[in-house]
Short mmCIF file of C-alpha atoms in Angstrom, two decimals:
data_model
loop_
_atom_site.label_atom_id
_atom_site.label_comp_id
_atom_site.label_asym_id
_atom_site.label_seq_id
_atom_site.Cartn_x
_atom_site.Cartn_y
_atom_site.Cartn_z
CA UNK A 5 47.45 194.81 109.61
CA UNK A 6 43.76 194.82 108.81
CA UNK A 7 43.92 197.39 106.03
CA UNK A 8 46.19 198.32 103.15
CA UNK A 9 46.32 201.65 101.32
CA UNK A 10 46.91 201.11 97.60
CA UNK A 11 47.50 203.27 94.52
CA UNK A 12 49.22 202.76 91.16
CA UNK A 13 50.99 204.77 88.50
CA UNK A 14 50.81 203.48 84.96
CA UNK A 15 51.33 204.46 81.33
CA UNK A 16 48.40 203.72 79.05
CA UNK A 17 49.21 205.43 75.77
CA UNK A 18 51.09 202.62 74.02
CA UNK A 19 49.49 199.35 75.15
CA UNK A 20 46.18 197.50 75.21
CA UNK A 21 46.11 197.28 78.98
CA UNK A 22 47.52 200.19 81.01
CA UNK A 23 51.18 199.32 81.64
CA UNK A 24 51.80 199.20 85.37
CA UNK A 25 54.94 201.06 86.44
CA UNK A 26 54.79 201.40 90.22
CA UNK A 27 52.51 200.39 93.09
CA UNK A 28 52.27 202.58 96.17
CA UNK A 29 51.28 200.86 99.40
CA UNK A 30 50.92 201.81 103.05
CA UNK A 31 50.21 199.73 106.15
CA UNK A 32 50.53 200.93 109.71
CA UNK A 33 53.33 203.53 109.75
CA UNK A 34 55.05 202.22 106.63
CA UNK A 35 54.63 203.69 103.12
CA UNK A 36 56.54 202.14 100.23
CA UNK A 37 56.79 201.78 96.47
CA UNK A 38 57.00 198.55 94.48
CA UNK A 39 58.83 199.21 91.22
CA UNK A 40 57.20 196.84 88.73
CA UNK A 41 60.10 197.21 86.30
CA UNK A 42 62.34 195.62 88.93
CA UNK A 43 59.79 193.37 90.67
CA UNK A 44 58.09 191.37 87.96
CA UNK A 45 56.72 188.60 90.18
CA UNK A 46 53.88 190.13 92.17
CA UNK A 47 52.21 186.93 93.38
CA UNK A 48 52.80 187.49 97.13
CA UNK A 49 51.42 191.02 96.85
CA UNK A 50 48.46 189.92 94.70
CA UNK A 51 47.68 187.29 97.34
CA UNK A 52 47.40 190.13 99.86
CA UNK A 53 45.11 192.10 97.55
CA UNK A 54 42.84 189.10 97.12
CA UNK A 55 42.76 188.29 100.86
CA UNK A 56 39.15 188.92 101.90
CA UNK A 57 40.29 189.63 105.48
CA UNK A 58 42.30 192.69 104.39
CA UNK A 59 40.51 195.95 103.58
CA UNK A 60 41.99 197.76 100.57
CA UNK A 61 41.68 201.57 100.83
CA UNK A 62 41.84 203.42 97.48
CA UNK A 63 40.84 206.75 95.96
CA UNK A 64 39.00 206.73 92.59
CA UNK A 65 40.26 203.20 92.33
CA UNK A 66 38.36 201.70 89.42
CA UNK A 67 41.30 201.68 87.02
CA UNK A 68 43.66 200.42 89.73
CA UNK A 69 41.24 197.56 90.39
CA UNK A 70 41.03 196.81 86.65
CA UNK A 71 44.83 196.57 86.45
CA UNK A 72 45.00 194.18 89.39
CA UNK A 73 42.11 192.17 87.94
CA UNK A 74 44.09 191.66 84.73
CA UNK A 75 47.25 190.71 86.67
CA UNK A 76 45.64 188.28 89.09
CA UNK A 77 42.41 187.22 87.41
CA UNK A 78 40.32 188.58 90.31
CA UNK A 79 39.12 192.00 91.45
CA UNK A 80 40.57 192.84 94.89
CA UNK A 81 37.94 192.86 97.64
CA UNK A 82 36.82 194.18 100.05
CA UNK A 83 37.57 197.83 99.22
CA UNK A 84 36.88 201.30 100.58
CA UNK A 85 37.02 204.03 97.92
CA UNK A 86 37.42 207.44 99.54
CA UNK A 87 36.09 209.28 96.47
CA UNK A 88 32.84 207.29 96.52
CA UNK A 89 32.55 207.68 100.30
CA UNK A 90 33.17 211.44 100.07
CA UNK A 91 30.28 211.84 97.60
CA UNK A 92 28.04 210.10 100.15
CA UNK A 93 28.71 212.64 102.91
CA UNK A 94 28.63 215.97 101.14
CA UNK A 95 32.07 216.54 99.59
CA UNK A 96 30.74 216.49 96.03
CA UNK A 97 30.90 213.99 93.20
CA UNK A 98 34.33 212.86 91.95
CA UNK A 99 36.28 215.04 94.38
CA UNK A 100 40.03 214.82 93.79
CA UNK A 101 42.44 213.22 96.25
CA UNK A 102 44.44 216.40 96.80
CA UNK A 103 41.32 218.47 97.40
CA UNK A 104 40.00 215.91 99.88
CA UNK A 105 43.32 215.72 101.75
CA UNK A 106 43.39 219.51 102.01
CA UNK A 107 39.82 219.68 103.34
CA UNK A 108 40.06 216.79 105.81
CA UNK A 109 43.73 216.53 106.80
CA UNK A 110 44.74 220.15 106.23
CA UNK A 111 47.74 219.25 104.05
CA UNK A 112 48.34 220.86 100.63
CA UNK A 113 49.88 218.31 98.26
CA UNK A 114 52.49 219.10 95.62
CA UNK A 115 51.00 218.73 92.11
CA UNK A 116 54.22 219.21 90.13
CA UNK A 117 54.48 215.53 89.08
CA UNK A 118 50.86 215.10 87.93
CA UNK A 119 51.86 214.49 84.28
CA UNK A 120 55.25 212.95 84.90
CA UNK A 121 56.71 210.03 82.94
CA UNK A 122 56.44 207.05 85.31
CA UNK A 123 58.26 204.77 82.86
CA UNK A 124 61.59 206.60 83.18
CA UNK A 125 64.31 205.16 85.39
CA UNK A 126 65.71 206.02 87.76
CA UNK A 127 62.71 207.65 89.41
CA UNK A 128 63.60 211.08 90.73
CA UNK A 129 63.33 211.94 94.45
CA UNK A 130 60.47 214.27 93.49
CA UNK A 131 58.58 211.45 91.77
CA UNK A 132 59.06 209.15 94.75
CA UNK A 133 57.90 211.77 97.24
CA UNK A 134 54.88 212.60 95.08
CA UNK A 135 53.92 208.94 94.67
CA UNK A 136 54.14 208.18 98.39
CA UNK A 137 51.83 211.09 99.21
CA UNK A 138 49.10 209.28 97.25
CA UNK A 139 48.84 206.60 99.96
CA UNK A 140 50.20 208.40 103.01
CA UNK A 141 46.89 210.09 103.85
CA UNK A 142 44.40 207.42 102.78
CA UNK A 143 43.94 206.04 106.30
CA UNK A 144 43.19 209.51 107.66
CA UNK A 145 40.58 209.97 104.94
CA UNK A 146 39.17 206.53 105.70
CA UNK A 147 38.86 207.22 109.42
CA UNK A 148 37.11 210.55 108.85
CA UNK A 149 34.75 209.34 106.11
CA UNK A 150 33.94 206.03 107.80
CA UNK A 151 33.03 207.95 110.94
CA UNK A 152 30.70 210.30 109.06
CA UNK A 153 29.07 207.40 107.18
CA UNK A 154 28.47 205.58 110.45
CA UNK A 155 26.98 208.68 112.10
CA UNK A 156 24.64 209.21 109.12
CA UNK A 157 23.68 205.52 108.97
CA UNK A 158 25.06 205.14 105.45
CA UNK A 159 27.59 202.33 105.79
CA UNK A 160 25.23 199.89 104.07
CA UNK A 161 24.65 202.40 101.29
CA UNK A 162 28.33 202.85 100.59
CA UNK A 163 28.85 199.07 100.59
CA UNK A 164 26.28 198.86 97.78
CA UNK A 165 28.34 201.36 95.80
CA UNK A 166 31.58 199.49 96.47
CA UNK A 167 29.97 196.27 95.20
CA UNK A 168 28.91 198.14 92.07
CA UNK A 169 32.44 199.48 91.62
CA UNK A 170 33.88 195.96 91.88
CA UNK A 171 31.44 194.78 89.22
CA UNK A 172 32.44 197.60 86.86
CA UNK A 173 36.14 196.87 87.43
CA UNK A 174 35.51 193.24 86.51
CA UNK A 175 34.19 194.27 83.11
CA UNK A 176 37.79 194.19 81.83
CA UNK A 177 37.12 190.56 80.98
CA UNK A 178 33.67 191.24 79.50
CA UNK A 179 32.55 189.61 76.25
CA UNK A 180 34.52 191.29 73.41
CA UNK A 181 31.41 190.95 71.26
CA UNK A 182 29.80 193.68 73.37
CA UNK A 183 32.60 196.15 72.67
CA UNK A 184 30.77 197.65 69.69
CA UNK A 185 28.36 199.31 72.13
CA UNK A 186 31.16 201.66 73.20
CA UNK A 187 31.71 202.94 69.66
CA UNK A 188 30.18 206.33 68.96
CA UNK A 189 27.46 206.17 66.31
CA UNK A 190 26.66 202.45 66.55
CA UNK A 191 23.03 203.09 67.47
CA UNK A 192 22.47 205.14 64.31
CA UNK A 193 23.42 202.28 61.97
CA UNK A 194 20.79 200.02 60.42
CA UNK A 195 20.52 196.54 62.03
CA UNK A 196 22.69 194.73 59.47
CA UNK A 197 25.48 197.30 59.78
CA UNK A 198 25.28 197.00 63.57
CA UNK A 199 25.79 193.26 63.21
CA UNK A 200 28.85 193.83 61.03
CA UNK A 201 30.22 196.42 63.46
CA UNK A 202 29.87 193.88 66.27
CA UNK A 203 32.05 191.43 64.35
CA UNK A 204 34.59 194.10 63.43
CA UNK A 205 34.88 195.38 67.00
CA UNK A 206 35.30 191.85 68.38
CA UNK A 207 38.09 191.19 65.86
CA UNK A 208 39.84 194.45 66.76
CA UNK A 209 39.58 193.64 70.47
CA UNK A 210 41.33 190.30 69.91
CA UNK A 211 43.95 191.83 67.63
CA UNK A 212 44.75 194.73 69.96
CA UNK A 213 45.07 192.38 72.91
CA UNK A 214 47.28 189.98 70.92
CA UNK A 215 49.59 192.80 69.80
CA UNK A 216 49.34 194.68 73.12
CA UNK A 217 48.44 197.88 71.29
CA UNK A 218 45.71 200.48 71.94
CA UNK A 219 42.57 199.75 69.97
CA UNK A 220 42.90 202.95 67.98
CA UNK A 221 46.41 201.95 66.87
CA UNK A 222 44.89 198.95 65.11
CA UNK A 223 41.97 200.80 63.50
CA UNK A 224 40.12 203.89 64.67
CA UNK A 225 36.46 203.66 65.66
CA UNK A 226 35.29 205.82 62.78
CA UNK A 227 36.94 203.46 60.26
CA UNK A 228 35.14 200.48 61.78
CA UNK A 229 31.84 202.37 61.50
CA UNK A 230 32.57 203.26 57.86
CA UNK A 231 33.44 199.63 57.01
CA UNK A 232 30.24 198.46 58.70
CA UNK A 233 28.19 201.03 56.78
CA UNK A 234 29.75 200.31 53.35
CA UNK A 235 30.01 196.50 53.75
CA UNK A 236 33.03 195.85 51.46
CA UNK A 237 33.29 192.14 50.61
CA UNK A 238 36.50 192.33 48.57
CA UNK A 239 39.95 193.71 49.26
CA UNK A 240 39.50 196.10 46.32
CA UNK A 241 36.28 197.54 47.77
CA UNK A 242 37.89 197.81 51.20
CA UNK A 243 40.87 199.72 49.81
CA UNK A 244 38.55 202.21 48.11
CA UNK A 245 37.05 203.35 51.42
CA UNK A 246 37.94 206.79 52.68
CA UNK A 247 40.26 206.85 55.70
CA UNK A 248 41.74 203.37 55.44
CA UNK A 249 45.43 203.19 54.50
CA UNK A 250 46.95 200.72 51.98
CA UNK A 251 49.20 199.38 54.75
CA UNK A 252 46.11 198.63 56.86
CA UNK A 253 44.45 196.86 53.95
CA UNK A 254 47.60 194.79 53.47
CA UNK A 255 47.89 193.93 57.17
CA UNK A 256 44.25 193.49 58.16
CA UNK A 257 42.30 193.31 54.89
CA UNK A 258 41.48 189.60 54.89
CA UNK A 259 40.36 189.69 58.51
CA UNK A 260 38.18 192.77 57.92
CA UNK A 261 36.53 191.33 54.82
CA UNK A 262 35.98 188.09 56.72
CA UNK A 263 34.31 189.97 59.57
CA UNK A 264 32.06 191.79 57.09
CA UNK A 265 31.00 188.52 55.46
CA UNK A 266 30.37 186.98 58.85
CA UNK A 267 28.18 189.94 59.74
CA UNK A 268 26.24 189.59 56.48
CA UNK A 269 25.52 185.94 57.31
CA UNK A 270 24.00 186.67 60.74
CA UNK A 271 20.33 185.72 60.94
CA UNK A 272 17.97 188.69 61.05
CA UNK A 273 16.70 187.74 64.51
CA UNK A 274 20.26 187.78 65.94
CA UNK A 275 21.21 191.28 64.80
CA UNK A 276 21.79 193.91 67.53
CA UNK A 277 18.65 195.90 68.29
CA UNK A 278 18.26 199.40 69.64
CA UNK A 279 15.26 200.15 71.78
CA UNK A 280 13.67 203.26 70.36
CA UNK A 281 13.34 206.05 72.90
CA UNK A 282 10.09 207.92 72.92
CA UNK A 283 10.39 211.57 72.06
CA UNK A 284 10.08 213.82 75.07
CA UNK A 285 7.21 216.28 74.65
CA UNK A 286 7.50 219.76 76.23
CA UNK A 287 5.24 218.79 79.15
CA UNK A 288 7.37 215.75 79.99
CA UNK A 289 10.59 217.75 79.58
CA UNK A 290 9.24 220.30 82.04
CA UNK A 291 8.31 217.53 84.47
CA UNK A 292 11.85 216.09 84.20
CA UNK A 293 13.23 219.55 85.05
CA UNK A 294 10.91 219.76 88.06
CA UNK A 295 12.00 216.31 89.23
CA UNK A 296 15.63 217.35 88.77
CA UNK A 297 15.09 220.36 91.02
CA UNK A 298 13.37 218.18 93.64
CA UNK A 299 16.26 215.73 93.44
CA UNK A 300 18.82 218.49 94.02
CA UNK A 301 16.85 219.81 96.99
CA UNK A 302 16.73 216.33 98.48
CA UNK A 303 20.47 215.88 97.85
CA UNK A 304 21.23 219.15 99.67
CA UNK A 305 19.03 218.07 102.58
CA UNK A 306 20.89 214.76 102.79
CA UNK A 307 24.40 216.22 102.16
CA UNK A 308 24.99 213.92 99.20
CA UNK A 309 26.10 214.54 95.61
CA UNK A 310 22.98 214.62 93.36
CA UNK A 311 24.94 212.94 90.53
CA UNK A 312 25.14 209.90 92.78
CA UNK A 313 21.36 209.59 92.82
CA UNK A 314 20.29 209.87 89.16
CA UNK A 315 21.35 211.13 85.74
CA UNK A 316 19.41 213.51 83.48
CA UNK A 317 18.52 210.54 81.28
CA UNK A 318 17.16 208.69 84.33
CA UNK A 319 14.95 211.65 85.19
CA UNK A 320 13.61 211.78 81.62
CA UNK A 321 12.65 208.10 81.81
CA UNK A 322 11.13 208.65 85.24
CA UNK A 323 9.08 211.59 83.95
CA UNK A 324 8.08 209.87 80.70
CA UNK A 325 6.69 206.82 82.48
CA UNK A 326 5.43 208.79 85.48
CA UNK A 327 7.42 206.64 87.89
CA UNK A 328 5.91 203.37 86.60
CA UNK A 329 7.06 200.43 84.45
CA UNK A 330 10.58 201.05 83.09
CA UNK A 331 11.05 203.85 85.64
CA UNK A 332 10.86 201.28 88.44
CA UNK A 333 13.94 199.53 87.02
CA UNK A 334 16.14 202.65 87.30
CA UNK A 335 18.92 202.73 89.93
CA UNK A 336 16.99 205.65 91.46
CA UNK A 337 14.26 203.19 92.48
CA UNK A 338 16.58 200.54 93.92
CA UNK A 339 18.08 200.09 97.39
CA UNK A 340 19.22 203.16 99.30
CA UNK A 341 18.56 205.54 96.40
CA UNK A 342 14.87 204.70 96.51
CA UNK A 343 14.68 205.29 100.26
CA UNK A 344 16.61 208.57 100.05
CA UNK A 345 15.16 210.15 96.91
CA UNK A 346 13.09 207.83 94.73
CA UNK A 347 10.06 207.77 97.01
CA UNK A 348 10.21 211.56 97.29
CA UNK A 349 10.01 211.91 93.51
CA UNK A 350 7.03 209.55 93.44
CA UNK A 351 5.32 211.86 95.96
CA UNK A 352 6.10 214.83 93.69
CA UNK A 353 4.32 213.03 90.83
CA UNK A 354 1.39 212.30 93.12
CA UNK A 355 1.16 215.92 94.19
CA UNK A 356 1.95 215.03 97.80
CA UNK A 357 5.25 216.95 97.71
CA UNK A 358 5.83 220.30 96.03
CA UNK A 359 8.97 222.28 95.30
CA UNK A 360 8.92 225.88 96.42
CA UNK A 361 10.90 228.83 97.69
CA UNK A 362 10.89 229.46 101.43
CA UNK A 363 11.29 233.24 101.98
CA UNK A 364 12.08 232.74 105.67
CA UNK A 365 15.17 230.61 105.01
CA UNK A 366 15.94 231.91 101.50
CA UNK A 367 16.12 228.31 100.25
CA UNK A 368 14.28 226.07 97.80
CA UNK A 369 12.52 223.34 99.78
CA UNK A 370 10.19 220.37 99.48
CA UNK A 371 6.79 221.01 101.09
CA UNK A 372 4.32 218.34 102.21
CA UNK A 373 0.77 218.82 100.93
#
């Protein structure tokens, strides 16, 4: 076969990496389940996933791709993600698999096993039937969406998005020293505390991976932030911090104090920096709102999800810099997004396009000037 439908069910509450339980696959007229508890050696299947001649069809597949990347050391490619493709042809951003199947195939899927325990054995007949439905309709979705993309001339656009998705899935193996950037509040710390937090987060990443435990089961984010802010350099000072338990001090104290000292020794020039965002004045905020309206109008015209084109933060940057400098580095001004919407927003800034209400059609439109 030239294509393989793939989905997974996993349990992620008690381990560092999501713990794979079953893999659902379909090819041709066959749909099947691989029970990972029984089939531990997946090499022949992983070889298929990594075969560049075989198209892998998934729905909202980023986490599935991350799991396979961890198992095989490579992100499966090429892929076709039906959720991404659906957003490109007017079905809305992040549309669910069941909703898409109902709209395109006309089948209403059973949702009774949505929160089921996939680690239990034996799997019930209901679980098996539910799991197989997740791949049984993927080829029908692919055929429909691929056809619409081809008709609209958007196959190259969607390939750009698939490449981006593969890059994001590969971030599972990213530098652990960048993990601190995912901790809420890191930007509000002073530079030295940010440097300490970077060391603490990198240590926790290694420890959680070594113990195969969720990061929060080692130490919660807010505790890492508090340690970084208070900079304890002794076990006594660490134990006096609010929120940290004596058992945690006993288990991790030396490592935490060591990470703090390491952070204190970092040269000033090597500390993490935060680029200060300019405050948005009322005029610029109003311009960002206007650009957002123009973007939505353009998205409606093109039958594409506006969230796929730009975020609110992107529009603020675009408005603040009037489409120049940093604004030119935004995704909105790259590739297909620029052709579809970016150039239109530039024309709005130049006064060559205006947003207005058309009483004849009862719609908000873009008017050439």
